[in-house]
Coordinates of C-alpha atoms and ligand atoms in Angstrom, one line a residue:
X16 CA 29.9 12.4 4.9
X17 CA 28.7 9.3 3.8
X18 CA 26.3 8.4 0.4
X19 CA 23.1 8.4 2.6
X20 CA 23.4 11.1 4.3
X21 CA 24.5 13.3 0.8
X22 CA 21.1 11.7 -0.3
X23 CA 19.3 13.3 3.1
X24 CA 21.2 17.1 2.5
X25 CA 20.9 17.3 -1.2
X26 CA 17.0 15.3 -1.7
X27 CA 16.2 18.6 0.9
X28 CA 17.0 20.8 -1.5
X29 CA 16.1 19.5 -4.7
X30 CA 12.6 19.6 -6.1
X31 CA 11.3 19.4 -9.6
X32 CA 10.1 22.2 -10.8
X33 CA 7.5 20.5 -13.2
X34 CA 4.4 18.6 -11.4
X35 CA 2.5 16.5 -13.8
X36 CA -0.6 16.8 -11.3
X37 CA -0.7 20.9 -11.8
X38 CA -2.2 19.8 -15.3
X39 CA -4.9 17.9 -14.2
X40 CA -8.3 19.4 -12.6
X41 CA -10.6 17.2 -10.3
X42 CA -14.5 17.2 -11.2
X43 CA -16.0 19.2 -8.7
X44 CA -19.8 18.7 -7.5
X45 CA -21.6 21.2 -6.1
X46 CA -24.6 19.4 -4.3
X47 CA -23.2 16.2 -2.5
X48 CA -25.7 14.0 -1.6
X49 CA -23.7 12.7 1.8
X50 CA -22.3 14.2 4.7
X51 CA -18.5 14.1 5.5
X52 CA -18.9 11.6 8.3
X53 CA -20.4 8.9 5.3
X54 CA -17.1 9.2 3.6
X55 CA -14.8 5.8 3.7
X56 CA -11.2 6.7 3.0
X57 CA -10.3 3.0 3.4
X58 CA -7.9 1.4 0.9
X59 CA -6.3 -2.1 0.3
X60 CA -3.0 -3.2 -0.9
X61 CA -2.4 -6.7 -1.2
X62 CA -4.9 -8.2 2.3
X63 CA -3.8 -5.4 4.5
X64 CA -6.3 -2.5 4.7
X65 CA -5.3 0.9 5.3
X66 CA -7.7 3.6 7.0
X67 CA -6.2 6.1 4.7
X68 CA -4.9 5.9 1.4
X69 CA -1.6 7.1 1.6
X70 CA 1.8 6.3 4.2
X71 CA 5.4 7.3 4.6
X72 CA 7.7 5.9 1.8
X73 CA 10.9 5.3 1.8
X74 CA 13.6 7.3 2.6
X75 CA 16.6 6.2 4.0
X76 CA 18.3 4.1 7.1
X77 CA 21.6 3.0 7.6
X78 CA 23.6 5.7 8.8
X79 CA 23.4 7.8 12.7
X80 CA 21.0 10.5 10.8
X81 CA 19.2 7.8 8.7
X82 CA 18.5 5.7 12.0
X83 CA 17.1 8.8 13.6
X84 CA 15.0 9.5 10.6
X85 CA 13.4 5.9 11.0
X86 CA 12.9 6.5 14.6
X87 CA 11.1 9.3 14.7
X88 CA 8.9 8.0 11.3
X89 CA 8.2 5.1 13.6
X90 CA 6.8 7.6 15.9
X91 CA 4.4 9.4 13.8
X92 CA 3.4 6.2 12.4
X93 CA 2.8 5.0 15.9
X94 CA 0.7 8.3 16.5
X95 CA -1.0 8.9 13.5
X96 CA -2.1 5.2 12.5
X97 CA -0.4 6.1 8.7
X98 CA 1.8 2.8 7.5
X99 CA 5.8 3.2 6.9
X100 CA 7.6 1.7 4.4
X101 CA 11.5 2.4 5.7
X102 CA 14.1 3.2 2.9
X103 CA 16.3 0.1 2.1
X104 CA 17.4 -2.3 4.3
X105 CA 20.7 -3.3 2.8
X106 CA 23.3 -1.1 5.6
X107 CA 22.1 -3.7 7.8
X108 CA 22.1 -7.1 6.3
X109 CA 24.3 -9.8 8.4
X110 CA 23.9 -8.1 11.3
X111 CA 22.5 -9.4 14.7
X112 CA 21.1 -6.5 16.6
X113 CA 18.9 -4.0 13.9
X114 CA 17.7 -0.8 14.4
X115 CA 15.5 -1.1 11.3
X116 CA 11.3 -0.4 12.6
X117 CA 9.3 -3.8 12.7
X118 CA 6.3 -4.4 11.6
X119 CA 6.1 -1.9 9.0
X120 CA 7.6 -2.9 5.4
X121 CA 10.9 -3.5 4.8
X122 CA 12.7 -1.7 1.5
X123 CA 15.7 -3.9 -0.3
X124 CA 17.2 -3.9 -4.1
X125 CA 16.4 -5.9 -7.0
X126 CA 20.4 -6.5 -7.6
X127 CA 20.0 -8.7 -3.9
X128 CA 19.5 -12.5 -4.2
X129 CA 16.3 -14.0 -2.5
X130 CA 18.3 -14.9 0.5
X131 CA 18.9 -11.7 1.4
X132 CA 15.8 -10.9 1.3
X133 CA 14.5 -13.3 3.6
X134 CA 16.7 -12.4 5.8
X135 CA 15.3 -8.6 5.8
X136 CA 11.7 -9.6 6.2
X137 CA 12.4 -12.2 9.2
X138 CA 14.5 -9.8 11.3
X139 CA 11.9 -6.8 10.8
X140 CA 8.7 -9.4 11.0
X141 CA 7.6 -6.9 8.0
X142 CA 4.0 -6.9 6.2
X143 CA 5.7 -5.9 3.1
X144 CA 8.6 -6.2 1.1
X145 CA 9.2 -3.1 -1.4
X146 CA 12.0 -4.4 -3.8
X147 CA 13.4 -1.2 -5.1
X148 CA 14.6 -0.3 -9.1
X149 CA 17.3 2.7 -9.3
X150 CA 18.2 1.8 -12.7
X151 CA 19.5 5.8 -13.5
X152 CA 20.9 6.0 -10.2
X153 CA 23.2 3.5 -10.8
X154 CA 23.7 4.6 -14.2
X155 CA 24.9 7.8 -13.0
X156 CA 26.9 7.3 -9.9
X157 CA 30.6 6.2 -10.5
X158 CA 30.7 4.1 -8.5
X159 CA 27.2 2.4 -9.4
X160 CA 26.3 -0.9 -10.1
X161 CA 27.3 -2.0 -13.8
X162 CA 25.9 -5.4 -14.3
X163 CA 22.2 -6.0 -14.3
X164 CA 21.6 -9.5 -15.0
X165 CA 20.8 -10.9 -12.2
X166 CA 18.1 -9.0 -11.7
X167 CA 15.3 -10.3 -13.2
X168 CA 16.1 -13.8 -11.8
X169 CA 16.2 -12.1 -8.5
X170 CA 12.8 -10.6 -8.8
X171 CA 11.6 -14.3 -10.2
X172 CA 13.1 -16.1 -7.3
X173 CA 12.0 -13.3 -4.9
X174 CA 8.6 -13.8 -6.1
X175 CA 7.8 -17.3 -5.9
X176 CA 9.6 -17.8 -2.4
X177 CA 8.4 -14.8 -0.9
X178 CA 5.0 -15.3 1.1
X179 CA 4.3 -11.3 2.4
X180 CA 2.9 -9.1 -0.3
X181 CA 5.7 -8.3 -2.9
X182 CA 6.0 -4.7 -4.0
X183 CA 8.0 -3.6 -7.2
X184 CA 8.8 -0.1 -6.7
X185 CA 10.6 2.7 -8.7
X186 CA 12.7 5.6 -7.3
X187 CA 11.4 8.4 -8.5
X188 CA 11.9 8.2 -13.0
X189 CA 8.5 6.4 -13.1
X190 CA 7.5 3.3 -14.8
X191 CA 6.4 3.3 -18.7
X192 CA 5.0 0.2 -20.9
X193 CA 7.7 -1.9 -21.7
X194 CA 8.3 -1.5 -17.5
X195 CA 4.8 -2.8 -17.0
X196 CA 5.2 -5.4 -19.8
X197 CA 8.1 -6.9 -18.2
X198 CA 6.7 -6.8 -14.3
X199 CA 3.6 -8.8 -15.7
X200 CA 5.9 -11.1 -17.7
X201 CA 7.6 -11.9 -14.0
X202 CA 5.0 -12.1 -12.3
X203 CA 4.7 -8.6 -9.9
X204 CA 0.9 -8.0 -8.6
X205 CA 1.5 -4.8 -7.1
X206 CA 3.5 -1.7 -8.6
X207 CA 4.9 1.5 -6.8
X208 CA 5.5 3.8 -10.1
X209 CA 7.5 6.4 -8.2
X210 CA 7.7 8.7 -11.1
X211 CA 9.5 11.9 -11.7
X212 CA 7.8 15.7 -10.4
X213 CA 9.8 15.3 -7.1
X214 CA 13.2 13.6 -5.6
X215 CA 15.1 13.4 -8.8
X216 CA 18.2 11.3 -8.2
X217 CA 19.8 12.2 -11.0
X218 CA 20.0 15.3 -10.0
X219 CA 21.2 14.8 -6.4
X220 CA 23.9 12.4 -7.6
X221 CA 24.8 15.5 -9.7
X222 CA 25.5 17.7 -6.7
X223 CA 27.3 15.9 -5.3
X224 CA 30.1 15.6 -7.5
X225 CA 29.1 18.9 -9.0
X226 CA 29.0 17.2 -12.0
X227 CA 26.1 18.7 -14.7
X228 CA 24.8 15.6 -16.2
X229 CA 21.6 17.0 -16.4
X230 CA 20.5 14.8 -19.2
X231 CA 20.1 12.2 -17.3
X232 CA 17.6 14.3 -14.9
X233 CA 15.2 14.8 -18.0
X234 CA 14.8 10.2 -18.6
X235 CA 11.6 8.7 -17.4
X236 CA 8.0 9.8 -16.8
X237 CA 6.5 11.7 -14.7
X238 CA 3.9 9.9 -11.8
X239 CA 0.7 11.4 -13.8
X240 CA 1.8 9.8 -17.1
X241 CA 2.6 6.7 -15.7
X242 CA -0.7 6.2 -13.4
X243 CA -2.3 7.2 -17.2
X244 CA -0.3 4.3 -19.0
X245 CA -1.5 1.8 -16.3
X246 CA -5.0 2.3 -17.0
X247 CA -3.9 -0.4 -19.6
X248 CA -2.9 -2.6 -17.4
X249 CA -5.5 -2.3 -14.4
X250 CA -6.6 -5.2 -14.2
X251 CA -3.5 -6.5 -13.6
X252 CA -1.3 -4.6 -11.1
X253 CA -2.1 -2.8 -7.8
X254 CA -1.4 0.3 -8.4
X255 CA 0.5 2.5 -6.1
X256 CA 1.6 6.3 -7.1
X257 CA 4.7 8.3 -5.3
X258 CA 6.8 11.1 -6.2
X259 CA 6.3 14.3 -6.4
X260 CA 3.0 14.5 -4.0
X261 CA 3.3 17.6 -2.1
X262 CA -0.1 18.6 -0.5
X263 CA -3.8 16.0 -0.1
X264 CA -5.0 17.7 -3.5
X265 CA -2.2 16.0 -5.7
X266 CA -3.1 12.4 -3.3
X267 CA -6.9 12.4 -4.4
X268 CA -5.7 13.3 -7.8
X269 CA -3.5 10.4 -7.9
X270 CA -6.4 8.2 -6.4
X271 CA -8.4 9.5 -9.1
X272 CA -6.2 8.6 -11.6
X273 CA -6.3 4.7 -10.5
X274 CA -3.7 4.3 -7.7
X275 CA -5.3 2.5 -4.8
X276 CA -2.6 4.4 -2.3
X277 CA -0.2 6.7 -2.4
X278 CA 3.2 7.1 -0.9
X279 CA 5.0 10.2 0.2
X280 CA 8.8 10.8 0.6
X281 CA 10.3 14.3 0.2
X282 CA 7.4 16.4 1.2
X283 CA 7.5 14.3 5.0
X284 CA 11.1 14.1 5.2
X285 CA 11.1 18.1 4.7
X286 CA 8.4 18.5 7.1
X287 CA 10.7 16.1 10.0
X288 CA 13.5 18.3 9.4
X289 CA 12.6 21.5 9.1
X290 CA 10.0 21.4 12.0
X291 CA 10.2 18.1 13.6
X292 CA 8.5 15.2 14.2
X293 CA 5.2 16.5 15.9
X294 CA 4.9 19.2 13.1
X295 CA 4.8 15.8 10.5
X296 CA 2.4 14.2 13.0
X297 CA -0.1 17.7 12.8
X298 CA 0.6 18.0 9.0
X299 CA -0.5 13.6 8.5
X300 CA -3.9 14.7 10.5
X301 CA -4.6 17.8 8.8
X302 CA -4.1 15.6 5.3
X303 CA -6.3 13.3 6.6
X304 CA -9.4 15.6 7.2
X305 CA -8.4 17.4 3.7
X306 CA -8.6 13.9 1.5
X307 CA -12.0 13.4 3.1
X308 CA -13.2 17.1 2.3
X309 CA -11.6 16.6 -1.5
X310 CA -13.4 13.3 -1.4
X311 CA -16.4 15.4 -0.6
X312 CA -16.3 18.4 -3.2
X313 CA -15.8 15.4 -5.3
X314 CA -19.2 14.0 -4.2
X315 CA -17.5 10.6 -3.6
X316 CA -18.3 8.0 -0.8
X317 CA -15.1 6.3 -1.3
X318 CA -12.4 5.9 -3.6
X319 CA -13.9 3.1 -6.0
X320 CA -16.2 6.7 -6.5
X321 CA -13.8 8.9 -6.9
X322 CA -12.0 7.2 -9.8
X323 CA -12.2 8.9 -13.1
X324 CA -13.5 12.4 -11.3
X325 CA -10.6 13.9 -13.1
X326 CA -9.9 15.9 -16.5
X327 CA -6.8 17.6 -18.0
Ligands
FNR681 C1 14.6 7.9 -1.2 N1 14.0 6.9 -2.0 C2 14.3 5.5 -1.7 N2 13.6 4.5 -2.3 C3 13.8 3.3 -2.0 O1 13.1 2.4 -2.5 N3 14.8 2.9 -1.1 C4 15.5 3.8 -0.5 O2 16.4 3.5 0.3 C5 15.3 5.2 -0.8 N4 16.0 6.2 -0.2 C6 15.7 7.5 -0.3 C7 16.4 8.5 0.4 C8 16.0 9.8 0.2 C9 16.7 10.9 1.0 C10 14.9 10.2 -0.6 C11 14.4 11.6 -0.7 C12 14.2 9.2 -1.3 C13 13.0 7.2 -3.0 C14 11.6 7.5 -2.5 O3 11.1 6.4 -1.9 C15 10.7 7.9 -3.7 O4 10.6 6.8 -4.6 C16 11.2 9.1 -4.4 O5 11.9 10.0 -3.6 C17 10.1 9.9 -5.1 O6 9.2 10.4 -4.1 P1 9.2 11.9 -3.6 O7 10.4 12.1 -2.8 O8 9.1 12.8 -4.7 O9 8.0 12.0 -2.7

């Protein structure tokens, strides 16, 4: 079996057991003074609006199972009007003919030169580029990458050629001061913090070598502590939370928390396997009516409202 499709079988059955969000309690109003029909659950990340404030995020492509996942994302995308960010791009760089769903985002490393990158967003004409950090994943495969300095100059150079929207996401260990101190230093506008409380990496590269590093699945911070250091820094990053969101409360709380979306990986890709793909469309349109009923209880019109309705 290949790497991504050990990734597929073992992210399915791992899950944190620890949520940051289960500590945190939204402010609940009793008397709203609107009805839900006044509510405006539109968001903005870089120009492009979204009608709801949270999409698909990446999980992977690249293999006969990956390429099916993608498909059938592309569908429920398609159906349900929710944005997809695929998982990385890299299985099919220098190729002609790509399976890869267009005009979506496209998902490639930070260890990739700017080149490479270009060539991902021209063949998937994509509206964003998600340049992914898997620092511990690396660290803990074998076989991982063991040399990191090209990275920053990648991320420079991606950056100022670039001329789509440029997201620097995590993987799922979250992102921490010095993490925002250096994406400011480089340049980044928008952040994905993927923080820990679901897929944990770590731990799936662990199973799959049966190797009990667990150490390694206890570094980073989880997405609630993260969205809570970037209040520091709001007024200079987008902020966008994933990782470990597994129902519409934990997406208003992350809203309320200062993320201006939210991305879901695990949850969806459980939902796709388990019961298929029009099962994930009926669950994306049930968590659309449930943010704007939150929204509601929350007595907020929209989410510039709704931010800070939130205690611990
Ligand atoms: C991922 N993730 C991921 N991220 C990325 O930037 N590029 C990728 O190719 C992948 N591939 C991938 C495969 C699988 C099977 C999973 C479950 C996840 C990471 C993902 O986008 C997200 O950051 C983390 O999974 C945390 O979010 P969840 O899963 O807790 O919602």
């Amino acid at each position: 079996m290949n790497r991504k499709d050990d990734h597929l079988k073992f992210a399915l059955d791992s899950m944190s057991k620890k949520n940051g969000f289960d500590e945190y309690m939204l402010e609940y109003i009793s008397i709203p003074s609107f009805g839900l029909n006044d509510i405006d659950t539109r968001t903005k990340i870089g120009e492009v609006v979204f009608e709801y404030p949270f999409f698909i995020n990446s999980i992977t492509g690249g293999s006969e199972k990956g390429d099916k996942i993608n498909k059938d994302l592309e569908y429920v995308s398609e159906k349900t009007g929710i944005f997809l960010f695929p998982g990385s791009y890299s299985p099919f760089l220098n190729k002609e003919e790509v399976s890869y769903p267009k005009n979506q985002g496209v998902n490639l490393g930070i260890d990739k030169p700017v080149n490479l990158h270009l060539e991902a967003i021209s063949k998937t004409n994509a509206k964003f580029l998600q340049v992914h950090v898997n620092l511990i994943q690396e660290i803990v495969m074998p076989e991982g990458e063991r040399n990191f300095e090209t990275w920053e100059s990648n991320l420079k150079d991606i950056l100022s050629t670039v001329k789509i929207p440029v997201i620097l996401k995590e993987t799922g260990f979250g992102m921490g001061r010095g993490s925002f101190i250096k994406a400011k230093e480089l340049g980044v506008k928008i952040l994905d913090i993927s923080g820990k409380g679901g897929t944990n990496f770590a731990q799936i590269e662990n199973r799959r070598r049966n190797k009990e590093k667990k150490y390694y699945e206890e570094i980073g911070y989880y997405t609630t502590e993260s969205l809570e250091i970037a209040k520091e820094f709001k007024d200079d990053f987008e902020i966008i939370a994933s990782g470990g969101i597994r129902h519409p409360l934990d997406v208003v709380k992350a809203l309320a928390l200062g993320a201006k979306a939210v991305g879901i990986s695990k949850t969806f890709l459980e939902i796709l396997e388990v019961n298929g793909r029009d099962a994930l469309i009926d669950t994306i349109n049930t968590w659309k009516e449930d943010i704007r009923n939150i929204m509601l209880l929350t007595d907020s019109k929209n989410i510039e409202e709704l931010r800070g309705k939130i205690r611990r």
